[in-house]
Short mmCIF file of C-alpha atoms in Angstrom, two decimals:
data_model
loop_
_atom_site.label_atom_id
_atom_site.label_comp_id
_atom_site.label_asym_id
_atom_site.label_seq_id
_atom_site.Cartn_x
_atom_site.Cartn_y
_atom_site.Cartn_z
CA MET T 106 0.12 0.21 0.12
CA ALA T 107 3.44 2.53 -0.31
CA ILE T 108 2.40 5.29 -2.04
CA ASN T 109 3.86 4.55 -6.00
CA GLY T 110 5.59 7.93 -8.49
CA GLN T 111 8.41 8.00 -5.94
CA GLN T 112 10.93 6.38 -5.01
CA GLU T 113 10.64 5.75 -0.93
CA VAL T 114 13.71 7.38 0.75
CA ARG T 115 15.32 4.48 3.00
CA LYS T 116 17.96 5.75 5.51
CA PRO T 117 16.72 6.26 9.41
CA LEU T 118 15.45 9.56 10.07
CA ILE T 119 18.51 10.28 11.79
CA VAL T 120 21.15 8.54 12.62
CA ALA T 121 20.93 7.00 16.16
CA LYS T 122 24.95 7.67 18.71
CA GLN T 123 27.18 5.10 19.10
CA ASN T 124 29.28 6.41 21.41
CA GLY T 125 29.54 5.47 25.42
CA THR T 126 27.95 8.90 26.06
CA ASP T 127 24.50 7.14 25.04
CA GLU T 128 24.85 4.36 28.22
CA GLU T 129 23.71 4.04 31.41
CA ASN T 130 26.95 3.96 32.73
CA GLY T 131 26.68 7.57 34.51
CA SER T 132 29.13 9.50 32.45
CA LYS T 133 28.24 13.42 31.96
CA GLY T 134 26.88 12.67 28.38
CA VAL T 135 23.21 11.47 30.37
CA SER T 136 23.42 13.40 33.62
CA SER T 137 19.84 14.48 31.56
CA ASP T 138 18.53 10.99 31.37
CA LYS T 139 20.14 10.49 35.97
CA GLY T 140 18.47 14.20 36.69
CA HIS T 141 16.60 15.18 39.46
CA PRO T 142 12.99 12.79 38.71
CA TRP T 143 10.64 14.55 40.91
CA MET T 144 9.05 16.93 38.68
CA VAL T 145 8.31 14.14 35.69
CA TYR T 146 7.22 12.48 38.32
CA PHE T 147 4.42 14.94 40.43
CA THR T 148 3.92 15.61 36.13
CA THR T 149 3.22 12.53 35.13
CA PHE T 150 1.21 12.10 38.76
CA VAL T 151 -1.39 15.06 37.89
CA ALA T 152 -1.39 13.56 34.10
CA VAL T 153 -2.69 10.13 35.18
CA CYS T 154 -5.66 11.18 37.20
CA GLY T 155 -6.85 11.25 34.02
CA SER T 156 -6.54 8.48 33.79
CA TYR T 157 -8.38 7.08 36.85
CA GLU T 158 -11.62 9.37 35.63
CA PHE T 159 -11.65 6.47 32.16
CA GLY T 160 -11.53 3.64 34.78
CA SER T 161 -14.38 5.41 36.28
CA CYS T 162 -16.32 5.51 33.62
CA ALA T 163 -14.61 2.13 32.31
CA GLY T 164 -15.82 -0.16 35.20
CA TYR T 165 -19.00 1.57 35.84
CA SER T 166 -21.28 -0.53 34.05
CA SER T 167 -20.16 -3.84 35.61
CA PRO T 168 -22.31 -3.25 38.84
CA THR T 169 -25.22 -0.92 37.48
CA GLN T 170 -26.80 -3.34 35.22
CA SER T 171 -29.18 -5.50 36.56
CA ALA T 172 -30.47 -2.47 38.94
CA ILE T 173 -29.86 0.24 36.09
CA ARG T 174 -32.16 -2.50 33.85
CA LYS T 175 -35.01 -2.53 36.78
CA ASP T 176 -34.83 0.59 37.69
CA LEU T 177 -36.38 2.21 34.78
CA SER T 178 -37.63 -1.25 32.59
CA LEU T 179 -34.42 -0.82 29.98
CA SER T 180 -35.01 -4.46 27.28
CA LEU T 181 -31.17 -5.83 27.18
CA GLU T 182 -30.94 -4.08 24.19
CA GLU T 183 -31.47 -1.15 25.63
CA TYR T 184 -29.48 -1.73 28.41
CA SER T 185 -26.12 -3.15 25.53
CA VAL T 186 -26.98 0.37 24.20
CA PHE T 187 -26.28 2.22 27.13
CA GLY T 188 -23.00 0.18 28.19
CA SER T 189 -20.78 0.12 25.16
CA ILE T 190 -22.17 3.31 23.39
CA LEU T 191 -19.32 4.76 25.97
CA THR T 192 -16.15 2.94 22.89
CA PHE T 193 -18.73 5.06 20.78
CA GLY T 194 -18.05 7.79 22.39
CA ALA T 195 -14.37 6.90 22.36
CA MET T 196 -14.62 6.14 19.42
CA ILE T 197 -15.42 10.06 18.05
CA GLY T 198 -12.57 11.04 21.18
CA ALA T 199 -9.45 8.75 19.64
CA VAL T 200 -10.81 10.26 15.46
CA THR T 201 -9.83 13.78 17.35
CA SER T 202 -7.72 13.41 20.00
CA GLY T 203 -4.45 13.39 17.62
CA PRO T 204 -5.46 16.93 15.83
CA ILE T 205 -6.17 17.98 19.29
CA ALA T 206 -3.07 17.20 20.61
CA ASP T 207 -1.15 19.08 17.69
CA VAL T 208 -3.16 22.02 18.08
CA ALA T 209 -3.99 22.53 21.38
CA GLY T 210 -0.68 20.96 23.06
CA ARG T 211 -1.48 17.72 25.40
CA LYS T 212 -2.45 19.85 28.18
CA GLY T 213 -5.13 21.30 25.95
CA ALA T 214 -6.16 17.54 25.18
CA MET T 215 -6.28 16.56 28.80
CA ARG T 216 -7.84 19.57 29.99
CA ILE T 217 -11.04 18.71 26.71
CA SER T 218 -11.23 15.61 28.68
CA SER T 219 -11.60 16.52 31.70
CA ALA T 220 -14.70 18.67 30.19
CA PHE T 221 -16.58 15.92 29.06
CA CYS T 222 -16.74 13.36 31.88
CA ILE T 223 -17.97 15.79 33.93
CA ALA T 224 -20.84 17.17 31.38
CA GLY T 225 -21.32 13.01 31.25
CA TRP T 226 -20.99 11.99 34.43
CA LEU T 227 -24.03 14.82 35.88
CA SER T 228 -26.14 13.60 32.62
CA ILE T 229 -26.57 10.20 34.10
CA PHE T 230 -26.50 11.35 37.47
CA PHE T 231 -29.63 13.40 36.64
CA ALA T 232 -31.74 10.74 33.67
CA GLN T 233 -35.21 9.50 33.93
CA GLY T 234 -34.70 8.21 30.99
CA VAL T 235 -32.52 6.01 28.35
CA TRP T 236 -32.26 9.08 26.44
CA ALA T 237 -30.15 10.73 28.98
CA LEU T 238 -28.07 8.33 30.40
CA ASP T 239 -26.55 7.53 26.72
CA ILE T 240 -25.97 11.44 26.72
CA GLY T 241 -23.80 11.51 29.12
CA ARG T 242 -22.57 7.80 28.22
CA LEU T 243 -21.68 9.05 24.45
CA ALA T 244 -19.89 12.02 27.15
CA THR T 245 -18.29 10.90 28.81
CA GLY T 246 -17.15 8.16 26.38
CA TYR T 247 -15.77 10.67 24.92
CA GLY T 248 -13.34 11.88 27.35
CA MET T 249 -12.16 8.50 27.49
CA GLY T 250 -11.74 8.79 24.03
CA VAL T 251 -8.58 12.16 24.02
CA PHE T 252 -7.67 10.28 27.53
CA SER T 253 -6.99 7.46 26.39
CA TYR T 254 -4.38 8.91 23.37
CA VAL T 255 -3.24 11.40 25.29
CA VAL T 256 -1.73 10.82 28.50
CA PRO T 257 0.26 8.05 27.33
CA VAL T 258 1.76 9.98 25.42
CA PHE T 259 1.87 12.59 27.76
CA VAL T 260 4.29 10.91 29.97
CA ALA T 261 6.22 9.00 26.60
CA GLU T 262 7.81 12.87 25.93
CA ILE T 263 8.24 13.91 29.04
CA ALA T 264 9.75 10.95 30.93
CA PRO T 265 13.62 10.66 30.85
CA LYS T 266 14.43 6.64 28.55
CA HIS T 267 15.00 4.60 32.17
CA LEU T 268 11.88 6.05 33.61
CA ARG T 269 10.15 5.85 30.39
CA GLY T 270 8.59 2.07 30.97
CA ALA T 271 7.11 3.09 34.29
CA LEU T 272 5.78 6.20 34.43
CA THR T 273 3.61 4.66 31.34
CA THR T 274 2.25 2.20 32.29
CA LEU T 275 1.22 4.37 35.19
CA ASN T 276 -1.59 5.00 32.77
CA GLN T 277 -2.72 1.72 33.35
CA LEU T 278 -2.42 1.57 37.02
CA MET T 279 -4.81 4.94 37.50
CA ILE T 280 -7.20 2.88 34.47
CA CYS T 281 -7.13 -0.34 37.14
CA ALA T 282 -7.85 1.56 39.88
CA GLY T 283 -10.38 3.57 38.05
CA VAL T 284 -12.22 0.37 37.59
CA SER T 285 -12.01 -0.99 40.64
CA VAL T 286 -13.17 1.72 42.74
CA ALA T 287 -16.53 1.46 41.13
CA PHE T 288 -16.54 -2.70 40.87
CA ILE T 289 -16.23 -2.54 44.72
CA VAL T 290 -18.49 0.28 45.35
CA GLY T 291 -20.82 -0.37 43.09
CA THR T 292 -21.58 -4.22 45.18
CA VAL T 293 -22.84 -1.54 47.95
CA LEU T 294 -24.42 1.29 46.60
CA THR T 295 -27.65 2.27 44.26
CA TRP T 296 -26.28 3.11 40.32
CA ARG T 297 -27.45 6.85 41.25
CA LYS T 298 -25.58 6.93 44.15
CA LEU T 299 -22.49 5.20 42.61
CA THR T 300 -22.84 8.10 40.02
CA GLU T 301 -22.45 10.49 43.43
CA GLU T 302 -19.92 8.36 44.56
CA LEU T 303 -17.88 8.49 41.93
CA PHE T 304 -19.42 12.20 40.77
CA ALA T 305 -17.35 12.80 44.58
CA GLY T 306 -15.06 11.05 42.90
CA LEU T 307 -13.95 13.01 40.78
CA ILE T 308 -11.13 14.67 43.39
CA PRO T 309 -8.64 12.70 41.38
CA CYS T 310 -9.74 15.27 38.39
CA ALA T 311 -10.18 18.32 39.94
CA ILE T 312 -6.52 17.77 40.50
CA HIS T 313 -5.50 16.94 36.87
CA LEU T 314 -7.63 20.59 36.11
CA PHE T 315 -6.38 22.48 38.77
CA GLY T 316 -2.39 20.60 38.30
CA LEU T 317 -1.71 21.50 35.55
CA PHE T 318 -1.38 24.50 35.44
CA PHE T 319 1.37 23.96 37.25
CA ILE T 320 2.93 21.16 35.36
CA PRO T 321 5.04 22.37 32.19
CA GLU T 322 3.84 21.11 28.70
CA SER T 323 5.29 18.26 26.48
CA PRO T 324 8.93 19.10 25.17
CA ARG T 325 8.71 17.33 22.18
CA TRP T 326 5.44 19.48 21.31
CA LEU T 327 6.91 22.57 22.43
CA ALA T 328 9.91 22.39 19.64
CA LYS T 329 7.98 20.35 17.06
CA THR T 330 5.73 23.48 16.99
CA GLY T 331 8.90 26.57 17.63
CA ARG T 332 8.59 27.05 20.22
CA LYS T 333 11.71 26.30 21.39
CA LYS T 334 12.82 28.98 23.94
CA ASP T 335 10.14 27.52 25.83
CA PHE T 336 10.96 24.04 24.72
CA GLN T 337 14.48 24.36 26.68
CA VAL T 338 12.50 26.17 30.12
CA ALA T 339 9.79 23.22 29.94
CA LEU T 340 12.77 20.16 29.91
CA GLN T 341 15.06 22.11 32.07
CA LYS T 342 12.28 21.83 34.43
CA LEU T 343 11.07 18.46 33.82
CA ARG T 344 15.10 17.13 34.16
CA GLY T 345 16.50 19.44 36.91
CA PRO T 346 17.81 23.00 37.30
CA ASP T 347 21.19 21.61 37.68
CA THR T 348 20.96 19.20 35.02
CA ASP T 349 22.42 19.64 32.06
CA ILE T 350 19.77 18.63 29.29
CA SER T 351 22.63 19.93 26.20
CA GLU T 352 22.93 16.16 24.42
CA GLU T 353 19.49 14.95 25.32
CA ALA T 354 17.82 18.32 24.03
CA ALA T 355 20.40 18.29 20.43
CA GLU T 356 18.79 15.20 19.72
CA ILE T 357 15.02 16.36 20.33
CA GLN T 358 15.70 19.37 17.58
CA GLU T 359 18.11 17.03 15.67
CA TYR T 360 15.35 15.28 15.01
CA ILE T 361 11.96 17.99 14.95
CA VAL T 362 14.28 19.21 11.88
CA THR T 363 14.54 16.14 10.46
CA LEU T 364 11.27 16.03 10.47
CA GLU T 365 10.46 18.90 9.46
CA SER T 366 11.90 18.42 5.91
CA LEU T 367 9.36 15.73 5.43
CA PRO T 368 6.19 16.72 4.62
CA LYS T 369 3.32 17.04 6.76
CA ALA T 370 1.64 13.80 7.37
CA THR T 371 -2.04 12.35 6.32
CA MET T 372 -4.15 9.60 6.93
CA VAL T 373 -3.47 8.41 3.55
CA ASP T 374 0.66 8.82 4.08
CA LEU T 375 0.57 6.01 7.01
CA PHE T 376 0.79 3.55 4.90
CA GLN T 377 4.15 5.21 3.34
CA ARG T 378 7.12 2.31 3.41
CA ARG T 379 9.23 4.32 5.36
CA TYR T 380 6.36 4.04 8.48
CA LEU T 381 4.09 0.76 7.45
CA ARG T 382 5.92 -1.06 9.74
CA SER T 383 5.43 1.83 12.89
CA VAL T 384 2.04 1.70 11.94
CA ILE T 385 1.31 -2.55 11.74
CA ILE T 386 2.67 -2.71 15.14
CA GLY T 387 0.44 0.31 16.99
CA VAL T 388 -2.59 -1.11 15.75
CA GLY T 389 -1.92 -4.97 16.05
CA LEU T 390 -1.08 -4.52 19.03
CA MET T 391 -4.38 -2.46 19.98
CA VAL T 392 -6.76 -5.16 17.93
CA CYS T 393 -4.90 -7.44 20.05
CA GLN T 394 -5.60 -6.08 23.26
CA GLN T 395 -8.63 -5.39 22.43
CA PHE T 396 -10.96 -8.65 20.19
CA GLY T 397 -9.40 -10.32 23.32
CA GLY T 398 -12.80 -10.51 25.15
CA ILE T 399 -10.97 -7.96 27.28
CA ASN T 400 -14.25 -5.50 27.69
CA GLY T 401 -17.04 -8.10 27.57
CA ILE T 402 -15.49 -9.26 30.57
CA CYS T 403 -14.65 -6.46 32.23
CA PHE T 404 -18.19 -4.31 31.39
CA TYR T 405 -20.12 -7.78 32.01
CA THR T 406 -17.99 -8.74 35.10
CA SER T 407 -21.20 -9.84 37.99
CA ASP T 408 -23.02 -11.12 34.83
CA ILE T 409 -20.40 -14.04 34.34
CA PHE T 410 -20.51 -15.17 37.93
CA GLU T 411 -24.08 -14.50 38.33
CA GLN T 412 -23.83 -17.33 35.65
CA ALA T 413 -21.43 -19.08 36.49
CA GLY T 414 -23.41 -20.15 40.38
CA VAL T 415 -20.44 -17.66 41.77
CA SER T 416 -21.11 -14.53 44.36
CA ALA T 417 -21.35 -11.05 41.95
CA ALA T 418 -20.07 -9.14 44.73
CA SER T 419 -17.79 -11.69 46.07
CA GLY T 420 -16.01 -12.12 42.25
CA THR T 421 -15.85 -8.66 41.46
CA VAL T 422 -14.02 -7.32 44.51
CA ILE T 423 -11.31 -10.40 44.29
CA TYR T 424 -11.13 -9.20 41.00
CA ALA T 425 -10.77 -5.29 41.25
CA ILE T 426 -8.19 -5.97 44.01
CA ILE T 427 -6.23 -8.38 41.87
CA GLN T 428 -5.98 -6.17 38.46
CA VAL T 429 -4.77 -3.23 40.69
CA ILE T 430 -1.94 -5.44 42.05
CA ILE T 431 -0.29 -6.96 39.42
CA THR T 432 -0.13 -3.22 36.98
CA GLY T 433 1.09 -2.31 40.53
CA LEU T 434 3.68 -4.64 40.58
CA ASN T 435 4.04 -4.68 36.50
CA THR T 436 5.08 -0.79 36.69
CA THR T 437 8.78 -2.17 38.47
CA VAL T 438 9.09 -4.41 36.02
CA ILE T 439 8.03 -3.15 32.87
CA ASP T 440 12.10 -1.56 31.84
CA ARG T 441 13.99 -4.21 33.19
CA ALA T 442 12.22 -7.27 31.79
CA GLY T 443 11.30 -5.57 28.77
CA ARG T 444 8.17 -4.78 26.87
CA LYS T 445 7.85 -8.10 24.70
CA PRO T 446 8.75 -10.31 27.07
CA LEU T 447 5.49 -8.91 30.06
CA LEU T 448 3.88 -9.48 26.61
CA LEU T 449 3.99 -12.79 25.85
CA VAL T 450 3.37 -14.10 29.32
CA SER T 451 0.48 -11.69 29.79
CA GLY T 452 -0.21 -13.93 26.41
CA VAL T 453 -0.19 -16.95 27.22
CA GLY T 454 -1.84 -16.34 30.52
CA LEU T 455 -4.81 -14.89 28.51
CA VAL T 456 -4.83 -18.50 26.72
CA MET T 457 -4.90 -20.32 29.71
CA GLY T 458 -7.42 -18.43 31.22
CA CYS T 459 -10.28 -18.44 28.83
CA LEU T 460 -10.22 -22.19 28.32
CA LEU T 461 -10.48 -22.20 32.03
CA THR T 462 -13.58 -19.95 31.88
CA ALA T 463 -15.13 -22.16 28.88
CA LEU T 464 -14.47 -25.61 30.71
CA SER T 465 -16.36 -24.17 33.48
CA PHE T 466 -19.60 -23.18 31.06
CA TYR T 467 -18.71 -26.74 28.91
CA LEU T 468 -19.37 -27.95 32.09
CA LYS T 469 -22.85 -26.28 34.01
CA VAL T 470 -24.83 -26.67 30.53
CA HIS T 471 -23.65 -30.61 29.59
CA GLY T 472 -24.67 -30.83 33.62
CA LEU T 473 -21.63 -32.88 34.61
CA ALA T 474 -19.14 -31.89 37.68
CA LEU T 475 -20.83 -28.89 38.62
CA GLU T 476 -19.24 -29.02 42.15
CA SER T 477 -16.19 -27.54 39.89
CA VAL T 478 -17.93 -25.42 37.90
CA PRO T 479 -18.09 -22.16 40.03
CA ALA T 480 -14.13 -22.87 40.68
CA LEU T 481 -12.94 -23.19 37.27
CA ALA T 482 -14.84 -20.44 36.20
CA VAL T 483 -13.85 -17.95 39.14
CA ALA T 484 -10.32 -19.05 38.01
CA GLY T 485 -10.87 -18.49 34.37
CA ILE T 486 -11.60 -14.87 34.82
CA LEU T 487 -8.67 -14.55 37.61
CA LEU T 488 -6.57 -16.01 35.88
CA TYR T 489 -7.29 -14.29 33.18
CA ILE T 490 -7.26 -10.08 34.30
CA ALA T 491 -4.57 -11.06 36.36
CA ALA T 492 -2.81 -12.02 32.85
CA PHE T 493 -3.72 -9.06 31.07
CA SER T 494 -3.09 -7.11 33.85
CA ALA T 495 0.50 -8.35 33.68
CA GLY T 496 0.64 -6.81 30.38
CA MET T 497 -1.70 -6.78 27.66
CA GLY T 498 -3.28 -3.77 29.71
CA ALA T 499 -0.60 -1.59 29.44
CA VAL T 500 1.85 -2.88 26.58
CA PRO T 501 0.17 -1.78 23.75
CA TRP T 502 -0.38 1.89 24.42
CA VAL T 503 3.10 2.56 26.28
CA VAL T 504 5.05 0.65 22.50
CA MET T 505 2.28 2.60 21.30
CA SER T 506 3.84 5.92 22.72
CA GLU T 507 6.86 5.29 21.49
CA ILE T 508 7.00 3.94 17.91
CA PHE T 509 5.37 6.67 16.12
CA PRO T 510 7.66 9.64 14.79
CA ILE T 511 6.41 12.86 16.13
CA ASN T 512 5.12 14.76 12.26
CA ILE T 513 2.42 11.47 12.69
CA LYS T 514 2.06 10.96 15.67
CA GLY T 515 -1.65 12.45 15.68
CA ALA T 516 -2.94 10.87 12.68
CA ALA T 517 -0.80 7.60 13.38
CA GLY T 518 -1.52 7.33 17.31
CA GLY T 519 -5.45 8.37 16.46
CA LEU T 520 -5.67 5.63 13.89
CA ALA T 521 -4.48 3.12 17.07
CA THR T 522 -6.58 4.49 19.84
CA LEU T 523 -9.15 4.08 16.94
CA VAL T 524 -8.54 0.88 16.08
CA ASN T 525 -8.82 -0.16 20.05
CA TRP T 526 -11.87 2.16 20.46
CA PHE T 527 -13.50 0.29 18.16
CA GLY T 528 -12.63 -3.43 19.39
CA ALA T 529 -13.77 -2.28 22.48
CA TRP T 530 -16.81 -0.90 21.33
CA LEU T 531 -17.97 -4.60 19.06
CA ILE T 532 -16.53 -6.91 22.39
CA SER T 533 -18.70 -4.52 24.39
CA TYR T 534 -21.65 -4.89 22.24
CA THR T 535 -22.14 -7.98 20.85
CA PHE T 536 -20.65 -9.88 24.58
CA ASN T 537 -23.91 -10.64 26.08
CA TYR T 538 -25.65 -11.97 22.72
CA LEU T 539 -22.02 -14.41 22.00
CA MET T 540 -22.75 -15.63 25.72
CA SER T 541 -26.45 -16.50 24.65
CA TRP T 542 -25.04 -18.43 21.11
CA SER T 543 -22.25 -20.32 23.41
CA SER T 544 -21.30 -19.25 27.17
CA TYR T 545 -18.70 -21.51 27.22
CA GLY T 546 -17.82 -21.47 22.86
CA THR T 547 -17.40 -17.51 23.49
CA PHE T 548 -14.33 -17.73 25.88
CA ILE T 549 -12.99 -20.22 22.97
CA VAL T 550 -12.90 -18.10 20.42
CA TYR T 551 -11.13 -15.57 23.16
CA ALA T 552 -8.77 -17.89 23.65
CA GLY T 553 -8.42 -18.17 19.67
CA VAL T 554 -7.38 -14.54 19.37
CA ASN T 555 -5.51 -14.36 22.33
CA ALA T 556 -3.07 -17.32 20.76
CA LEU T 557 -2.92 -15.23 17.63
CA ALA T 558 -1.53 -12.52 19.74
CA ILE T 559 0.69 -14.45 21.23
CA LEU T 560 2.09 -15.62 17.56
CA PHE T 561 2.24 -11.46 17.05
CA VAL T 562 3.97 -10.80 19.29
CA ILE T 563 6.45 -12.61 18.99
CA VAL T 564 6.74 -12.30 14.78
CA VAL T 565 6.37 -8.97 14.23
CA VAL T 566 7.42 -6.71 17.70
CA PRO T 567 10.32 -4.81 18.91
CA GLU T 568 11.73 -4.96 22.36
CA THR T 569 12.46 -0.78 22.78
CA LYS T 570 13.38 -0.22 26.45
CA GLY T 571 16.54 1.41 27.87
CA ARG T 572 16.16 3.33 24.45
CA THR T 573 15.06 7.08 23.80
CA LEU T 574 12.19 7.84 21.36
CA GLU T 575 14.41 9.01 18.71
CA GLU T 576 16.35 5.26 18.26
CA ILE T 577 13.68 4.16 18.67
CA GLN T 578 12.01 5.74 15.58
CA SER T 579 14.52 5.61 13.40
CA ALA T 580 14.97 2.30 14.04
CA ILE T 581 11.53 1.11 13.50
CA ASN T 582 10.87 3.52 10.56
CA ALA T 583 15.01 3.81 9.12
#
């Protein structure tokens, strides 16, 4: 699908430095990489508070399904629309997230996301019918779609290479925390009270909005927009006042100058040979993440446990706790173990979790070993969410934030995010119908998709740990 009629330039966008100053050995050349990180930590904390709001929105529908359907007399089809319209809104957010982040900046895009989420929660809280519910869910979905792109990109652009994986993974940790709070609180509160508590729990969103006034903009975005003085100030603020940023600044500016010689990228340009590999990696990982069934399982966890004969409240609470713990542990190992090994371990766990859950439903349908069904169902779902949290949940977003050159990041990141949310919508919308068709067959299908994801990671996905964004992008897009 490369554009014909002109010969592709096949040399790297920049030549990665091979001298000893690029190694993490404490030499002067990496002083900016080893500077005082407190501002990076604070800036990351402010950014990922938006991710908590993302998680609250995503986790809301699972513990509220029965109550909302009863109180507002919704049919299965109407509630399926309510559950899945979140992802439709997120697709719209995904399409617009790249252009918004490119024009308004990463901080401007996060402000817009917060405004949509707050408006959406208000609409849901005061809803008396299906229309207000759906409009509120659509608005929160739009905010989620923009957050899902801009937060990992922003964090990756501000973080030094030895912290980038861990800090970007905090995005997924805060999403899991938001989901978990919604799950746990939803087991004891009515759906309107849950909305009220989540709205009151928008304290992280308030911290996010207020904190944006005190953190720097992405230095790489400032460099791309030609604001050289602001670029220097932001980078110095992130690395510390006594840190030598000259080498890192020179590398970023050299890369930006090289990219400025290329034409402004459009969606069609993403399929040029120069960029095709990074697009395949980024989009492919989003397909692997979503089509393995995570959003169907996440949105309808309570219903899955009930169908398997397990206490929905107990199963949901355990589910919520496990995903936070595993994702938290993941932040400590991603920069040491690497991205690719975590994806492979995660993929194997997802296949096993799906097969265990399929076995539990098969036994229940055929009336075999019924005393084992609840234990198998719980074990399968918990193994699935533990495996997802260990790699497939966070790592695709980490890799997506690393591999796209900044001149195509808006278009390519928007495409990857759109594919992700389209998959989320499709899986969440079809999940109830698939379970009606065949409960165990549904999980066998998901197991097959996750097996293909393992193959994709082995063959296509590169390791990116321990390298600067410019080095990664030069190697992939050479």
